[in-house]
Amino acid sequence: QVRLVESGGGLVQVGASLRLSCATSGRSFTRYAMGWFRQAPGKEREFVATISYGGSTRYEDSVKDRFTISRDNAKATVSLQMNSLKPEDTAVYYCAAGLSASYRSDGYDYWGQGTQVTVSS
């Protein structure tokens, strides 16, 4: 079992930055790929970014030049640095752990409770 706890969400203005963190506990962190997903009101959950256990990354096109995913295997944490935030980035952001770095939500076995990010114009 892997527990995931997100933090770092909040209310910011357009153009601001936020850094989300996901702390994990349980089984060996390094065996898992980690992903970030988001869900806006009335919309389906969508892929944001993923990082493999080896550090390879993949991003959704709309965030590719603004967001950076990273992991600290020693601290068993994964982060999402979000720059130049836009109103359309407003959503609940979820951290997830799985055995492969997938863009599909069904590729992940464990999920956090989510953290709200609101970007105000």
PDB file of C-alpha atoms in Angstrom:
ATOM      1  CA  GLN A   1       0.000   0.000   0.000  1.00  0.00           C
ATOM      2  CA  VAL A   2       1.215   3.500  -0.864  1.00  0.00           C
ATOM      3  CA  ARG A   3      -0.180   6.630   0.727  1.00  0.00           C
ATOM      4  CA  LEU A   4       0.024   9.909  -1.159  1.00  0.00           C
ATOM      5  CA  VAL A   5      -0.567  13.340   0.342  1.00  0.00           C
ATOM      6  CA  GLU A   6      -0.566  16.470  -1.826  1.00  0.00           C
ATOM      7  CA  SER A   7       0.114  19.978  -0.632  1.00  0.00           C
ATOM      8  CA  GLY A   8       0.869  23.407  -2.016  1.00  0.00           C
ATOM      9  CA  GLY A   9      -2.364  24.347  -3.734  1.00  0.00           C
ATOM     10  CA  GLY A  10      -3.997  27.726  -3.332  1.00  0.00           C
ATOM     11  CA  LEU A  11      -5.486  30.812  -4.933  1.00  0.00           C
ATOM     12  CA  VAL A  12      -3.166  32.819  -7.168  1.00  0.00           C
ATOM     13  CA  GLN A  13      -3.343  35.483  -9.846  1.00  0.00           C
ATOM     14  CA  VAL A  14      -2.795  34.897 -13.549  1.00  0.00           C
ATOM     15  CA  GLY A  15       0.905  34.607 -14.313  1.00  0.00           C
ATOM     16  CA  ALA A  16       1.866  33.506 -10.823  1.00  0.00           C
ATOM     17  CA  SER A  17       3.679  30.330  -9.824  1.00  0.00           C
ATOM     18  CA  LEU A  18       2.853  27.500  -7.457  1.00  0.00           C
ATOM     19  CA  ARG A  19       4.753  24.411  -6.409  1.00  0.00           C
ATOM     20  CA  LEU A  20       2.765  21.310  -5.573  1.00  0.00           C
ATOM     21  CA  SER A  21       4.305  18.542  -3.524  1.00  0.00           C
ATOM     22  CA  CYS A  22       3.299  14.956  -2.994  1.00  0.00           C
ATOM     23  CA  ALA A  23       4.646  13.057  -0.018  1.00  0.00           C
ATOM     24  CA  THR A  24       4.535   9.296  -0.159  1.00  0.00           C
ATOM     25  CA  SER A  25       4.728   6.573   2.424  1.00  0.00           C
ATOM     26  CA  GLY A  26       4.573   2.841   2.290  1.00  0.00           C
ATOM     27  CA  ARG A  27       6.397   0.601  -0.108  1.00  0.00           C
ATOM     28  CA  SER A  28       9.577   1.539  -1.957  1.00  0.00           C
ATOM     29  CA  PHE A  29       9.094   4.866  -3.698  1.00  0.00           C
ATOM     30  CA  THR A  30      11.722   4.215  -6.338  1.00  0.00           C
ATOM     31  CA  ARG A  31       9.832   1.344  -7.932  1.00  0.00           C
ATOM     32  CA  TYR A  32       6.964   3.646  -8.921  1.00  0.00           C
ATOM     33  CA  ALA A  33       6.384   6.084 -11.705  1.00  0.00           C
ATOM     34  CA  MET A  34       4.624   9.190 -10.433  1.00  0.00           C
ATOM     35  CA  GLY A  35       2.030  11.274 -12.167  1.00  0.00           C
ATOM     36  CA  TRP A  36       0.040  14.448 -11.747  1.00  0.00           C
ATOM     37  CA  PHE A  37      -3.517  14.708 -12.990  1.00  0.00           C
ATOM     38  CA  ARG A  38      -6.125  17.422 -12.628  1.00  0.00           C
ATOM     39  CA  GLN A  39      -9.880  17.690 -12.705  1.00  0.00           C
ATOM     40  CA  ALA A  40     -11.779  20.893 -13.298  1.00  0.00           C
ATOM     41  CA  PRO A  41     -15.468  21.256 -12.346  1.00  0.00           C
ATOM     42  CA  GLY A  42     -17.698  19.432 -14.796  1.00  0.00           C
ATOM     43  CA  LYS A  43     -14.752  17.909 -16.649  1.00  0.00           C
ATOM     44  CA  GLU A  44     -13.031  14.557 -16.670  1.00  0.00           C
ATOM     45  CA  ARG A  45      -9.752  13.996 -14.915  1.00  0.00           C
ATOM     46  CA  GLU A  46      -6.885  14.762 -17.297  1.00  0.00           C
ATOM     47  CA  PHE A  47      -3.198  13.992 -17.472  1.00  0.00           C
ATOM     48  CA  VAL A  48      -0.737  16.746 -16.583  1.00  0.00           C
ATOM     49  CA  ALA A  49       2.722  15.194 -16.206  1.00  0.00           C
ATOM     50  CA  THR A  50       4.504  12.013 -15.310  1.00  0.00           C
ATOM     51  CA  ILE A  51       8.006  10.987 -14.270  1.00  0.00           C
ATOM     52  CA  SER A  52       9.424   7.479 -14.394  1.00  0.00           C
ATOM     53  CA  TYR A  53      11.433   5.894 -11.621  1.00  0.00           C
ATOM     54  CA  GLY A  54      14.492   6.729 -13.752  1.00  0.00           C
ATOM     55  CA  GLY A  55      13.542  10.382 -14.146  1.00  0.00           C
ATOM     56  CA  SER A  56      12.127  10.440 -17.683  1.00  0.00           C
ATOM     57  CA  THR A  57       9.316  12.962 -17.998  1.00  0.00           C
ATOM     58  CA  ARG A  58       6.273  13.531 -20.157  1.00  0.00           C
ATOM     59  CA  TYR A  59       3.838  16.443 -20.216  1.00  0.00           C
ATOM     60  CA  GLU A  60       0.448  17.330 -21.531  1.00  0.00           C
ATOM     61  CA  ASP A  61       0.911  19.775 -24.390  1.00  0.00           C
ATOM     62  CA  SER A  62      -0.749  22.778 -22.746  1.00  0.00           C
ATOM     63  CA  VAL A  63       1.625  22.690 -19.763  1.00  0.00           C
ATOM     64  CA  LYS A  64       4.796  21.520 -21.448  1.00  0.00           C
ATOM     65  CA  ASP A  65       6.645  24.847 -21.377  1.00  0.00           C
ATOM     66  CA  ARG A  66       5.254  26.004 -18.033  1.00  0.00           C
ATOM     67  CA  PHE A  67       5.215  23.046 -15.657  1.00  0.00           C
ATOM     68  CA  THR A  68       8.089  20.900 -14.416  1.00  0.00           C
ATOM     69  CA  ILE A  69       7.734  17.570 -12.647  1.00  0.00           C
ATOM     70  CA  SER A  70      10.554  16.304 -10.457  1.00  0.00           C
ATOM     71  CA  ARG A  71      11.152  13.643  -7.865  1.00  0.00           C
ATOM     72  CA  ASP A  72      13.389  13.279  -4.841  1.00  0.00           C
ATOM     73  CA  ASN A  73      13.889   9.591  -4.259  1.00  0.00           C
ATOM     74  CA  ALA A  74      15.697  10.141  -0.972  1.00  0.00           C
ATOM     75  CA  LYS A  75      12.729  12.049   0.436  1.00  0.00           C
ATOM     76  CA  ALA A  76      10.128   9.969  -1.418  1.00  0.00           C
ATOM     77  CA  THR A  77       8.452  13.061  -2.799  1.00  0.00           C
ATOM     78  CA  VAL A  78       7.357  14.295  -6.199  1.00  0.00           C
ATOM     79  CA  SER A  79       6.786  17.929  -7.069  1.00  0.00           C
ATOM     80  CA  LEU A  80       5.101  19.921  -9.777  1.00  0.00           C
ATOM     81  CA  GLN A  81       6.465  23.413 -10.365  1.00  0.00           C
ATOM     82  CA  MET A  82       3.808  25.445 -12.141  1.00  0.00           C
ATOM     83  CA  ASN A  83       4.760  28.767 -13.737  1.00  0.00           C
ATOM     84  CA  SER A  84       2.813  31.316 -15.776  1.00  0.00           C
ATOM     85  CA  LEU A  85      -0.467  29.992 -14.447  1.00  0.00           C
ATOM     86  CA  LYS A  86      -3.633  30.586 -16.432  1.00  0.00           C
ATOM     87  CA  PRO A  87      -7.317  30.505 -15.443  1.00  0.00           C
ATOM     88  CA  GLU A  88      -7.694  27.244 -17.383  1.00  0.00           C
ATOM     89  CA  ASP A  89      -5.208  25.624 -14.992  1.00  0.00           C
ATOM     90  CA  THR A  90      -7.833  25.897 -12.246  1.00  0.00           C
ATOM     91  CA  ALA A  91      -8.595  22.390 -11.012  1.00  0.00           C
ATOM     92  CA  VAL A  92      -8.074  19.881  -8.255  1.00  0.00           C
ATOM     93  CA  TYR A  93      -4.622  18.392  -8.765  1.00  0.00           C
ATOM     94  CA  TYR A  94      -3.993  14.758  -7.906  1.00  0.00           C
ATOM     95  CA  CYS A  95      -0.773  12.873  -7.373  1.00  0.00           C
ATOM     96  CA  ALA A  96      -0.671   9.232  -8.443  1.00  0.00           C
ATOM     97  CA  ALA A  97       1.720   6.284  -8.290  1.00  0.00           C
ATOM     98  CA  GLY A  98       1.928   3.389 -10.721  1.00  0.00           C
ATOM     99  CA  LEU A  99       4.312   0.886 -12.213  1.00  0.00           C
ATOM    100  CA  SER A 100       4.688   2.735 -15.525  1.00  0.00           C
ATOM    101  CA  ALA A 101       4.849   6.402 -16.501  1.00  0.00           C
ATOM    102  CA  SER A 102       1.520   6.525 -18.290  1.00  0.00           C
ATOM    103  CA  TYR A 103      -0.626   9.413 -19.483  1.00  0.00           C
ATOM    104  CA  ARG A 104      -3.688   7.281 -18.701  1.00  0.00           C
ATOM    105  CA  SER A 105      -5.256   7.511 -15.273  1.00  0.00           C
ATOM    106  CA  ASP A 106      -5.962   3.772 -15.267  1.00  0.00           C
ATOM    107  CA  GLY A 107      -2.203   3.221 -15.367  1.00  0.00           C
ATOM    108  CA  TYR A 108      -1.927   4.296 -11.732  1.00  0.00           C
ATOM    109  CA  ASP A 109      -2.749   2.238  -8.680  1.00  0.00           C
ATOM    110  CA  TYR A 110      -2.580   4.792  -5.882  1.00  0.00           C
ATOM    111  CA  TRP A 111      -3.992   8.293  -5.630  1.00  0.00           C
ATOM    112  CA  GLY A 112      -3.846  11.201  -3.251  1.00  0.00           C
ATOM    113  CA  GLN A 113      -6.842  13.169  -2.065  1.00  0.00           C
ATOM    114  CA  GLY A 114      -6.088  16.162  -4.270  1.00  0.00           C
ATOM    115  CA  THR A 115      -5.217  19.808  -3.728  1.00  0.00           C
ATOM    116  CA  GLN A 116      -7.155  22.746  -5.137  1.00  0.00           C
ATOM    117  CA  VAL A 117      -5.452  25.214  -7.464  1.00  0.00           C
ATOM    118  CA  THR A 118      -7.418  28.316  -8.405  1.00  0.00           C
ATOM    119  CA  VAL A 119      -6.048  30.881 -10.838  1.00  0.00           C
ATOM    120  CA  SER A 120      -7.893  34.176 -10.746  1.00  0.00           C
ATOM    121  CA  SER A 121      -7.952  36.690 -13.541  1.00  0.00           C
TER     122      SER A 121
END
